[in-house]
Amino acid sequence: MSKVTIIGGGIIGLFTAYYLSEEGFDVTVLDKGNLTNSCSIGNAGMIVPSHIVPLASPGIIGKGLKWMLSSTSPFYIHPRLDRRLVQWCLLFYKSATKKHVEYSIPYLKNLSFYSKSLYLQLAEQHKGADLGLEEKGLLMLYKTEEAAHEEIEFAELANHHGVEAQVLSKEEVHQLEPYAGMDVLGGVFFPGDAHLHPSKLNDFLIRELEGKGVKIVREATVLDFDISGKKVEAVITDKGDYSSDYVVIAAGTWSGEVAQKLKITMPMLGGKGYSFMVNNTPAIQRPAILTEARVAVTPFGNQVRFGGTMEITNDNDKINLNRVKGIHNAASKYYGNFQCDFPQKQDVWSGLRPCSPDGLPYIGFTERWSNVLFGTGHSMMGISLAPATGKLLTELLMNRKAQVQLDAFSPDRYS
Ligand SMILES: Cc1cc2nc3c(=O)[nH]c(=O)nc-3n(C[C@H](O)[C@H](O)[C@H](O)COP(=O)(O)OP(=O)(O)OC[C@H]3O[C@@H](n4cnc5c(N)ncnc54)[C@H](O)[C@@H]3O)c2cc1C
């Protein structure tokens, strides 16, 4: 069977390795880290077929500019004279239109529904595995009339596209969340959404892959490629060269830099987010997004994770405690009975979401090279969409018809 080298052992790389190895491919995963520090570990773990609208959408620019003025707000761009940043912002601005949203919805919806079905299949096949997968839906909670208007409008759009959304009064929110002292105006409930424990999923996939003989090479940084004609012959790392029939690039936020070495223009920036875990008392029952604060809340049994912020930067080293404060403050504002200590700096996790400027992933073969594929750019939905991307890349490598239309996700759309 063909040999495949996957660059990146985040959730997309791992799911791609999983489906390829199921089909008998000889797979090697290379990662510059140790597979415990990617963006795929401390995120909110939500599986969100409800998210059919890309980040680049009307209204986001105005909101973003307002948020830029506050140090605790959920969005920030580190202003700097950087050609890549300027190019990304211009492309984002061009994509933030109603037309782009209408174009993107069917693509994102089909990818998301397919991905959720693959999660359910995975859980069915591995009944003993503890992935923390629960189908409890998602609550979009709001406190203000302005946010209520936006969320109800979005609920109508979702229902119109076949994604069930229920508009709830304050009392109805209380029934779903009876212990936390909800201080909200109301909410929208998406019963089709689900969540899981991202680091349990990560550990499960690594165990499965290593058990099946997939080679996982940690702390190997990809530096360049050995090329002959239209073909990549080998991946060059600081730990030696890896030759294979195919190369899959799933390097998260860094995929743009890797693509550049292959003369492919793939605009990508990091959308930095933070999260922390605290005891879940009084128990929050269901995953939620606190819409005005853009904070994601995911209960994992006796613990609950709060996560949020989107700082456009490629620096994942520094923890900005002001942004963490914004997340922490939101908790007690929405959950009146919920008090938690401000986390210690060392207990705050951060990760870089791989953000394309049009809010759509990059999935599939590049036309530039005969044996290179990409699976990246999943932004806020990397966990949600990872099984679909891994399975679709496997189908492409097997010359099978993909289950989902992929043209909107072309890795060459900016080249
Ligand atoms: C606060 C927060 C909350 C989130 N919540 C959710 C959620 O609820 N649901 C959801 O679906 N998504 C969520 N996300 C987004 C999700 O975490 C990401 O989209 C996803 O983890 C990206 O996965 P990836 O495999 O593309 O990239 P990564 O996980 O970043 O993996 C890329 C890997 O490539 C490796 N790599 C990079 N360059 C090289 C190189 N040159 N050589 C070798 N290896 C290399 C890196 O070391 C890394 O391990 C959230 C993100 C954040 C920050």
Short mmCIF file of C-alpha atoms and ligand atoms in Angstrom, two decimals:
data_model
loop_
_atom_site.label_atom_id
_atom_site.label_comp_id
_atom_site.label_asym_id
_atom_site.label_seq_id
_atom_site.Cartn_x
_atom_site.Cartn_y
_atom_site.Cartn_z
CA MET A 1 0.00 0.00 0.00
CA SER A 2 1.08 3.59 -0.57
CA LYS A 3 3.20 5.47 1.96
CA VAL A 4 1.86 8.75 3.34
CA THR A 5 3.71 11.34 5.44
CA ILE A 6 1.49 13.63 7.48
CA ILE A 7 2.94 16.93 8.67
CA GLY A 8 1.28 17.85 11.98
CA GLY A 9 -0.07 15.67 14.77
CA GLY A 10 -2.93 17.95 15.83
CA ILE A 11 -6.48 16.67 15.58
CA ILE A 12 -6.62 16.90 11.76
CA GLY A 13 -3.33 15.03 11.31
CA LEU A 14 -4.40 12.35 13.80
CA PHE A 15 -7.83 11.78 12.25
CA THR A 16 -6.27 11.63 8.77
CA ALA A 17 -3.77 9.05 10.03
CA TYR A 18 -6.64 7.13 11.65
CA TYR A 19 -8.72 6.77 8.48
CA LEU A 20 -5.69 6.18 6.23
CA SER A 21 -4.39 3.42 8.50
CA GLU A 22 -7.86 1.82 8.54
CA GLU A 23 -7.55 1.50 4.76
CA GLY A 24 -4.10 -0.06 5.02
CA PHE A 25 -1.91 2.96 4.09
CA ASP A 26 1.60 3.00 5.54
CA VAL A 27 1.44 6.25 7.58
CA THR A 28 4.06 8.40 9.31
CA VAL A 29 3.07 11.46 11.35
CA LEU A 30 5.71 14.16 11.93
CA ASP A 31 5.29 16.84 14.57
CA LYS A 32 7.61 19.55 15.82
CA GLY A 33 6.07 19.22 19.31
CA ASN A 34 5.29 16.26 21.50
CA LEU A 35 1.55 15.98 20.66
CA THR A 36 0.53 17.42 24.01
CA ASN A 37 0.88 21.09 23.13
CA SER A 38 -1.11 21.59 19.92
CA CYS A 39 -4.24 23.72 19.65
CA SER A 40 -6.21 20.48 19.74
CA ILE A 41 -5.80 19.85 23.50
CA GLY A 42 -7.28 22.60 25.72
CA ASN A 43 -10.09 23.80 23.48
CA ALA A 44 -13.80 23.66 24.31
CA GLY A 45 -14.40 20.32 22.54
CA MET A 46 -17.69 21.35 20.96
CA ILE A 47 -19.05 19.53 17.92
CA VAL A 48 -21.11 22.21 16.27
CA PRO A 49 -23.22 21.47 13.20
CA SER A 50 -25.01 24.68 14.28
CA HIS A 51 -22.02 26.77 13.13
CA ILE A 52 -22.95 27.18 9.47
CA VAL A 53 -21.77 30.78 9.13
CA PRO A 54 -18.05 31.47 8.58
CA LEU A 55 -16.15 33.91 10.81
CA ALA A 56 -15.86 36.31 7.86
CA SER A 57 -19.44 37.64 7.87
CA PRO A 58 -21.20 41.03 7.76
CA GLY A 59 -21.07 43.02 11.00
CA ILE A 60 -17.92 41.37 12.30
CA ILE A 61 -15.61 44.21 11.19
CA GLY A 62 -17.59 46.86 13.11
CA LYS A 63 -17.74 44.66 16.21
CA GLY A 64 -14.05 43.85 15.93
CA LEU A 65 -13.10 47.54 15.80
CA LYS A 66 -15.19 48.23 18.93
CA TRP A 67 -13.63 45.28 20.76
CA MET A 68 -10.12 46.48 19.84
CA LEU A 69 -10.60 49.38 22.29
CA SER A 70 -10.95 47.22 25.41
CA SER A 71 -8.17 45.18 27.02
CA THR A 72 -10.62 42.54 28.31
CA SER A 73 -12.65 42.19 25.09
CA PRO A 74 -12.88 38.91 23.16
CA PHE A 75 -11.08 40.14 20.01
CA TYR A 76 -7.78 41.84 19.30
CA ILE A 77 -5.35 42.25 16.41
CA HIS A 78 -1.75 42.93 17.42
CA PRO A 79 -1.12 45.96 15.17
CA ARG A 80 2.18 45.57 13.34
CA LEU A 81 3.61 46.34 9.93
CA ASP A 82 3.64 42.84 8.60
CA ARG A 83 2.84 42.08 4.94
CA ARG A 84 1.12 38.81 5.84
CA LEU A 85 -1.13 40.49 8.43
CA VAL A 86 -2.13 43.29 6.05
CA GLN A 87 -2.86 40.81 3.24
CA TRP A 88 -4.92 38.58 5.57
CA CYS A 89 -6.95 41.54 6.89
CA LEU A 90 -7.72 42.78 3.37
CA LEU A 91 -8.87 39.33 2.28
CA PHE A 92 -10.94 38.95 5.46
CA TYR A 93 -12.58 42.34 4.81
CA LYS A 94 -13.40 41.31 1.21
CA SER A 95 -15.00 38.05 2.44
CA ALA A 96 -17.14 39.57 5.19
CA THR A 97 -20.21 39.86 2.95
CA LYS A 98 -23.74 38.44 2.82
CA LYS A 99 -22.94 36.84 -0.54
CA HIS A 100 -19.97 34.97 0.93
CA VAL A 101 -22.07 33.76 3.86
CA GLU A 102 -24.80 32.46 1.52
CA TYR A 103 -22.18 30.73 -0.63
CA SER A 104 -20.45 29.12 2.39
CA ILE A 105 -23.47 27.81 4.33
CA PRO A 106 -24.21 24.63 2.29
CA TYR A 107 -20.51 23.68 2.24
CA LEU A 108 -20.01 24.15 6.00
CA LYS A 109 -23.30 22.49 6.83
CA ASN A 110 -22.61 19.36 4.78
CA LEU A 111 -19.08 19.07 6.16
CA SER A 112 -20.32 19.49 9.75
CA PHE A 113 -23.17 17.00 9.47
CA TYR A 114 -20.84 14.45 7.89
CA SER A 115 -18.28 15.02 10.66
CA LYS A 116 -20.79 14.57 13.46
CA SER A 117 -22.00 11.31 11.91
CA LEU A 118 -18.37 10.11 11.88
CA TYR A 119 -18.00 10.95 15.61
CA LEU A 120 -21.10 8.89 16.38
CA GLN A 121 -19.75 6.05 14.27
CA LEU A 122 -16.38 6.23 16.07
CA ALA A 123 -18.09 6.10 19.48
CA GLU A 124 -20.20 3.14 18.34
CA GLN A 125 -17.13 1.26 17.06
CA HIS A 126 -15.15 1.93 20.26
CA LYS A 127 -17.82 1.62 22.94
CA GLY A 128 -15.26 1.12 25.71
CA ALA A 129 -13.26 4.24 24.83
CA ASP A 130 -13.82 7.22 27.12
CA LEU A 131 -13.99 10.21 24.76
CA GLY A 132 -16.35 12.18 26.98
CA LEU A 133 -18.75 12.36 24.02
CA GLU A 134 -22.19 13.64 25.02
CA GLU A 135 -25.12 14.82 22.92
CA LYS A 136 -26.51 17.58 25.11
CA GLY A 137 -26.85 20.30 22.48
CA LEU A 138 -25.57 23.86 22.68
CA LEU A 139 -27.09 26.92 24.35
CA MET A 140 -26.40 30.33 22.84
CA LEU A 141 -27.09 32.62 25.82
CA TYR A 142 -27.67 36.35 25.69
CA LYS A 143 -28.25 39.19 28.14
CA THR A 144 -29.03 42.11 25.83
CA GLU A 145 -31.75 42.92 23.29
CA GLU A 146 -29.10 43.52 20.64
CA ALA A 147 -27.62 40.03 21.02
CA ALA A 148 -31.12 38.49 21.27
CA HIS A 149 -32.00 40.06 17.92
CA GLU A 150 -28.85 38.67 16.28
CA GLU A 151 -29.21 35.19 17.74
CA ILE A 152 -32.92 34.90 16.91
CA GLU A 153 -32.17 36.02 13.35
CA PHE A 154 -29.44 33.37 13.20
CA ALA A 155 -31.87 30.73 14.59
CA GLU A 156 -34.26 31.53 11.72
CA LEU A 157 -31.43 31.17 9.21
CA ALA A 158 -30.37 27.85 10.77
CA ASN A 159 -33.92 26.44 10.71
CA HIS A 160 -34.27 27.59 7.10
CA HIS A 161 -31.17 25.53 6.25
CA GLY A 162 -32.37 22.43 8.11
CA VAL A 163 -30.38 22.93 11.34
CA GLU A 164 -32.83 22.75 14.25
CA ALA A 165 -32.75 25.83 16.51
CA GLN A 166 -35.19 26.58 19.37
CA VAL A 167 -35.62 30.11 20.71
CA LEU A 168 -35.95 29.91 24.53
CA SER A 169 -37.34 32.33 27.08
CA LYS A 170 -35.43 33.00 30.32
CA GLU A 171 -37.68 30.43 32.09
CA GLU A 172 -36.99 27.82 29.43
CA VAL A 173 -33.25 28.38 29.81
CA HIS A 174 -33.70 27.84 33.58
CA GLN A 175 -35.33 24.48 32.92
CA LEU A 176 -32.30 23.31 30.93
CA GLU A 177 -29.83 24.86 33.37
CA PRO A 178 -31.56 24.64 36.78
CA TYR A 179 -28.70 25.04 39.29
CA ALA A 180 -26.44 27.81 38.02
CA GLY A 181 -28.72 30.82 38.65
CA MET A 182 -28.99 31.89 35.02
CA ASP A 183 -28.85 35.67 34.63
CA VAL A 184 -29.84 35.95 30.98
CA LEU A 185 -32.55 37.43 28.80
CA GLY A 186 -32.96 34.15 26.93
CA GLY A 187 -31.19 31.83 24.57
CA VAL A 188 -31.23 29.72 21.45
CA PHE A 189 -30.85 25.97 21.84
CA PHE A 190 -29.28 23.77 19.16
CA PRO A 191 -30.25 20.20 20.13
CA GLY A 192 -28.10 18.65 17.37
CA ASP A 193 -24.76 19.84 18.78
CA ALA A 194 -22.55 17.69 20.99
CA HIS A 195 -19.24 17.86 22.87
CA LEU A 196 -16.34 15.70 23.93
CA HIS A 197 -13.18 15.88 25.99
CA PRO A 198 -10.47 16.99 23.54
CA SER A 199 -7.43 15.63 25.38
CA LYS A 200 -9.15 12.25 25.92
CA LEU A 201 -9.84 12.16 22.18
CA ASN A 202 -6.21 13.05 21.46
CA ASP A 203 -4.92 10.29 23.78
CA PHE A 204 -7.36 7.76 22.30
CA LEU A 205 -6.28 8.48 18.73
CA ILE A 206 -2.57 8.29 19.58
CA ARG A 207 -3.09 4.94 21.35
CA GLU A 208 -5.09 3.58 18.41
CA LEU A 209 -2.54 4.76 15.85
CA GLU A 210 0.50 3.47 17.72
CA GLY A 211 -1.36 0.19 18.32
CA LYS A 212 -1.89 -0.14 14.56
CA GLY A 213 1.77 0.49 13.78
CA VAL A 214 1.49 4.11 12.57
CA LYS A 215 4.86 5.81 13.08
CA ILE A 216 4.57 9.00 15.12
CA VAL A 217 7.75 11.03 15.15
CA ARG A 218 7.75 13.69 17.86
CA GLU A 219 9.98 16.77 17.96
CA ALA A 220 10.77 16.59 14.25
CA THR A 221 10.42 20.01 12.62
CA VAL A 222 9.71 20.04 8.89
CA LEU A 223 12.24 22.37 7.28
CA ASP A 224 11.86 21.81 3.55
CA PHE A 225 11.00 19.41 0.74
CA ASP A 226 12.98 17.34 -1.72
CA ILE A 227 11.29 17.91 -5.09
CA SER A 228 11.55 16.22 -8.48
CA GLY A 229 9.40 17.50 -11.36
CA LYS A 230 5.84 17.94 -10.06
CA LYS A 231 6.38 15.55 -7.18
CA VAL A 232 7.52 15.91 -3.58
CA GLU A 233 9.92 13.01 -3.09
CA ALA A 234 10.73 13.55 0.58
CA VAL A 235 10.00 15.73 3.58
CA ILE A 236 13.16 17.17 5.11
CA THR A 237 13.18 17.53 8.90
CA ASP A 238 15.78 18.28 11.54
CA LYS A 239 15.57 14.56 12.38
CA GLY A 240 16.22 13.29 8.86
CA ASP A 241 14.36 12.89 5.58
CA TYR A 242 11.07 11.01 5.11
CA SER A 243 10.23 9.80 1.62
CA SER A 244 6.70 8.71 0.71
CA ASP A 245 4.18 8.51 -2.13
CA TYR A 246 1.99 11.28 -0.70
CA VAL A 247 2.33 14.18 1.73
CA VAL A 248 -0.57 15.58 3.77
CA ILE A 249 -0.02 19.02 5.32
CA ALA A 250 -2.04 19.43 8.52
CA ALA A 251 0.28 21.82 10.32
CA GLY A 252 -2.40 24.05 11.87
CA THR A 253 -1.53 27.73 12.03
CA TRP A 254 1.90 27.00 10.56
CA SER A 255 0.46 25.43 7.38
CA GLY A 256 0.82 28.76 5.52
CA GLU A 257 4.57 28.79 6.20
CA VAL A 258 4.91 25.14 5.15
CA ALA A 259 2.87 25.88 1.99
CA GLN A 260 5.20 28.77 1.17
CA LYS A 261 8.12 26.32 0.96
CA LEU A 262 6.09 24.59 -1.77
CA LYS A 263 5.45 27.94 -3.54
CA ILE A 264 1.75 27.88 -2.60
CA THR A 265 0.07 31.03 -1.28
CA MET A 266 -2.07 29.99 1.66
CA PRO A 267 -3.00 32.98 3.85
CA MET A 268 -3.25 31.85 7.47
CA LEU A 269 -3.02 33.57 10.83
CA GLY A 270 -3.32 32.36 14.39
CA GLY A 271 -6.52 33.18 16.30
CA LYS A 272 -5.21 32.89 19.82
CA GLY A 273 -7.59 31.73 22.51
CA TYR A 274 -7.33 30.92 26.22
CA SER A 275 -9.07 28.43 28.47
CA PHE A 276 -9.05 27.25 32.07
CA MET A 277 -10.81 24.52 34.05
CA VAL A 278 -12.51 24.93 37.43
CA ASN A 279 -14.74 22.83 39.68
CA ASN A 280 -18.23 22.58 38.27
CA THR A 281 -20.21 23.69 41.34
CA PRO A 282 -23.05 24.42 41.17
CA ALA A 283 -23.21 22.04 38.24
CA ILE A 284 -23.50 23.61 34.79
CA GLN A 285 -25.35 21.00 32.75
CA ARG A 286 -24.86 21.95 29.11
CA PRO A 287 -22.30 23.46 26.77
CA ALA A 288 -23.00 27.12 26.08
CA ILE A 289 -21.69 30.18 24.33
CA LEU A 290 -22.06 33.41 26.29
CA THR A 291 -22.69 35.42 23.17
CA GLU A 292 -21.87 39.00 24.16
CA ALA A 293 -18.61 37.88 25.79
CA ARG A 294 -17.85 35.24 23.12
CA VAL A 295 -17.02 32.75 25.87
CA ALA A 296 -17.44 28.98 25.40
CA VAL A 297 -18.46 26.90 28.41
CA THR A 298 -18.13 23.11 28.42
CA PRO A 299 -19.00 20.91 31.39
CA PHE A 300 -16.86 17.80 31.81
CA GLY A 301 -18.48 16.07 34.80
CA ASN A 302 -17.23 17.66 38.01
CA GLN A 303 -15.13 20.17 36.07
CA VAL A 304 -16.10 22.91 33.64
CA ARG A 305 -13.94 24.65 31.03
CA PHE A 306 -14.29 28.32 30.14
CA GLY A 307 -12.58 29.42 26.94
CA GLY A 308 -12.54 32.33 24.56
CA THR A 309 -10.91 35.36 22.94
CA MET A 310 -9.55 35.68 19.45
CA GLU A 311 -6.24 37.55 19.35
CA ILE A 312 -4.89 37.64 15.81
CA THR A 313 -1.22 36.79 16.33
CA ASN A 314 1.26 34.01 15.64
CA ASP A 315 2.79 34.22 19.10
CA ASN A 316 1.57 31.52 21.47
CA ASP A 317 4.17 32.13 24.19
CA LYS A 318 2.66 34.97 26.24
CA ILE A 319 -0.49 34.73 28.36
CA ASN A 320 -2.40 38.02 28.35
CA LEU A 321 -4.15 37.96 31.75
CA ASN A 322 -6.44 40.84 30.77
CA ARG A 323 -8.09 38.65 28.14
CA VAL A 324 -8.36 35.81 30.69
CA LYS A 325 -10.01 38.31 33.03
CA GLY A 326 -12.62 38.99 30.33
CA ILE A 327 -13.43 35.24 30.23
CA HIS A 328 -13.46 34.91 34.03
CA ASN A 329 -15.76 37.92 34.52
CA ALA A 330 -18.27 36.51 32.05
CA ALA A 331 -18.75 33.31 34.09
CA SER A 332 -20.46 34.93 37.09
CA LYS A 333 -22.27 37.49 34.92
CA TYR A 334 -24.25 34.76 33.12
CA TYR A 335 -24.26 32.06 35.84
CA GLY A 336 -25.35 34.06 38.90
CA ASN A 337 -24.65 31.23 41.39
CA PHE A 338 -21.25 30.46 39.93
CA GLN A 339 -18.18 31.85 41.68
CA CYS A 340 -14.70 30.64 40.79
CA ASP A 341 -11.24 31.89 41.71
CA PHE A 342 -9.23 33.64 39.02
CA PRO A 343 -6.89 30.96 37.59
CA GLN A 344 -3.15 30.96 38.26
CA LYS A 345 -1.16 31.91 35.16
CA GLN A 346 0.28 28.37 34.91
CA ASP A 347 -3.25 26.93 34.83
CA VAL A 348 -4.26 28.96 31.79
CA TRP A 349 -4.01 27.12 28.47
CA SER A 350 -3.61 28.91 25.14
CA GLY A 351 -3.78 27.76 21.54
CA LEU A 352 -3.65 29.19 18.02
CA ARG A 353 -6.68 28.49 15.86
CA PRO A 354 -5.62 28.17 12.21
CA CYS A 355 -7.65 30.96 10.57
CA SER A 356 -8.08 31.41 6.83
CA PRO A 357 -9.29 34.87 5.77
CA ASP A 358 -12.58 33.62 4.30
CA GLY A 359 -13.35 31.41 7.32
CA LEU A 360 -13.34 28.22 5.20
CA PRO A 361 -10.96 25.29 5.61
CA TYR A 362 -8.35 24.22 3.07
CA ILE A 363 -9.05 20.57 2.16
CA GLY A 364 -7.79 18.47 -0.73
CA PHE A 365 -5.06 18.13 -3.37
CA THR A 366 -3.11 21.17 -4.53
CA GLU A 367 -2.76 21.49 -8.30
CA ARG A 368 0.83 22.72 -7.87
CA TRP A 369 2.15 19.26 -6.93
CA SER A 370 0.91 15.83 -7.93
CA ASN A 371 1.14 14.20 -4.49
CA VAL A 372 0.46 16.91 -1.89
CA LEU A 373 -2.82 17.44 0.00
CA PHE A 374 -3.87 19.91 2.70
CA GLY A 375 -6.17 19.53 5.69
CA THR A 376 -6.08 22.77 7.64
CA GLY A 377 -7.59 26.22 8.28
CA HIS A 378 -10.45 24.96 10.46
CA SER A 379 -10.35 28.00 12.72
CA MET A 380 -12.96 27.67 15.52
CA MET A 381 -14.18 24.28 14.29
CA GLY A 382 -11.09 22.10 14.14
CA ILE A 383 -12.41 19.49 16.56
CA SER A 384 -15.88 19.59 15.07
CA LEU A 385 -14.72 19.05 11.48
CA ALA A 386 -11.60 16.91 11.94
CA PRO A 387 -13.13 13.45 11.31
CA ALA A 388 -14.74 14.68 8.07
CA THR A 389 -11.47 16.19 6.83
CA GLY A 390 -9.49 13.05 7.69
CA LYS A 391 -12.04 10.80 6.00
CA LEU A 392 -12.33 13.02 2.90
CA LEU A 393 -8.55 13.14 2.42
CA THR A 394 -8.51 9.35 2.69
CA GLU A 395 -11.25 9.07 0.06
CA LEU A 396 -9.32 11.39 -2.26
CA LEU A 397 -6.19 9.27 -1.84
CA MET A 398 -8.22 6.18 -2.71
CA ASN A 399 -9.63 7.84 -5.84
CA ARG A 400 -13.13 7.57 -4.43
CA LYS A 401 -15.79 10.22 -4.91
CA ALA A 402 -15.75 12.51 -1.85
CA GLN A 403 -18.94 12.40 0.27
CA VAL A 404 -19.03 16.20 0.46
CA GLN A 405 -18.52 18.84 -2.23
CA LEU A 406 -15.05 20.27 -1.73
CA ASP A 407 -14.51 23.01 -4.34
CA ALA A 408 -15.04 25.87 -1.82
CA PHE A 409 -12.21 24.42 0.28
CA SER A 410 -9.58 24.35 -2.49
CA PRO A 411 -6.07 24.86 -1.08
CA ASP A 412 -5.23 26.79 -4.28
CA ARG A 413 -7.95 29.44 -4.00
CA TYR A 414 -5.45 32.20 -3.14
CA SER A 415 -2.58 31.00 -5.35
C1 LIG B 1 -9.96 28.59 23.24
C2 LIG B 1 -10.28 27.69 22.08
C3 LIG B 1 -11.47 26.98 22.05
C4 LIG B 1 -11.78 26.17 20.98
N1 LIG B 1 -12.93 25.45 20.99
C5 LIG B 1 -13.25 24.64 19.95
C6 LIG B 1 -14.45 23.87 19.97
O1 LIG B 1 -15.21 23.90 20.93
N2 LIG B 1 -14.74 23.10 18.88
C7 LIG B 1 -13.92 23.06 17.79
O2 LIG B 1 -14.26 22.37 16.81
N3 LIG B 1 -12.77 23.77 17.75
C8 LIG B 1 -12.42 24.55 18.80
N4 LIG B 1 -11.26 25.28 18.78
C9 LIG B 1 -10.43 25.24 17.56
C10 LIG B 1 -9.60 23.96 17.48
O3 LIG B 1 -8.91 23.79 18.71
C11 LIG B 1 -8.60 24.05 16.31
O4 LIG B 1 -9.30 24.38 15.12
C12 LIG B 1 -7.91 22.72 16.08
O5 LIG B 1 -7.32 22.26 17.26
C13 LIG B 1 -6.86 22.84 14.99
O6 LIG B 1 -6.33 21.56 14.75
P1 LIG B 1 -5.15 21.34 13.70
O7 LIG B 1 -4.86 19.89 13.70
O8 LIG B 1 -5.51 22.01 12.42
O9 LIG B 1 -3.92 22.20 14.28
P2 LIG B 1 -3.05 22.01 15.60
O10 LIG B 1 -3.80 21.34 16.68
O11 LIG B 1 -2.43 23.33 15.88
O12 LIG B 1 -1.93 20.99 15.13
C14 LIG B 1 -0.94 21.34 14.19
C15 LIG B 1 0.31 20.57 14.52
O13 LIG B 1 1.28 20.80 13.49
C16 LIG B 1 2.55 20.82 14.06
N5 LIG B 1 3.46 21.56 13.18
C17 LIG B 1 3.35 22.84 12.75
N6 LIG B 1 4.38 23.17 11.94
C18 LIG B 1 5.18 22.08 11.87
C19 LIG B 1 6.41 21.81 11.22
N7 LIG B 1 7.04 22.72 10.45
N8 LIG B 1 6.96 20.59 11.38
C20 LIG B 1 6.35 19.63 12.13
N9 LIG B 1 5.17 19.84 12.77
C21 LIG B 1 4.59 21.04 12.64
C22 LIG B 1 2.33 21.55 15.39
O14 LIG B 1 3.34 21.24 16.33
C23 LIG B 1 0.97 21.02 15.83
O15 LIG B 1 1.07 19.92 16.71
C24 LIG B 1 -10.89 26.08 19.85
C25 LIG B 1 -9.68 26.77 19.90
C26 LIG B 1 -9.36 27.57 20.99
C27 LIG B 1 -8.03 28.29 20.99
#
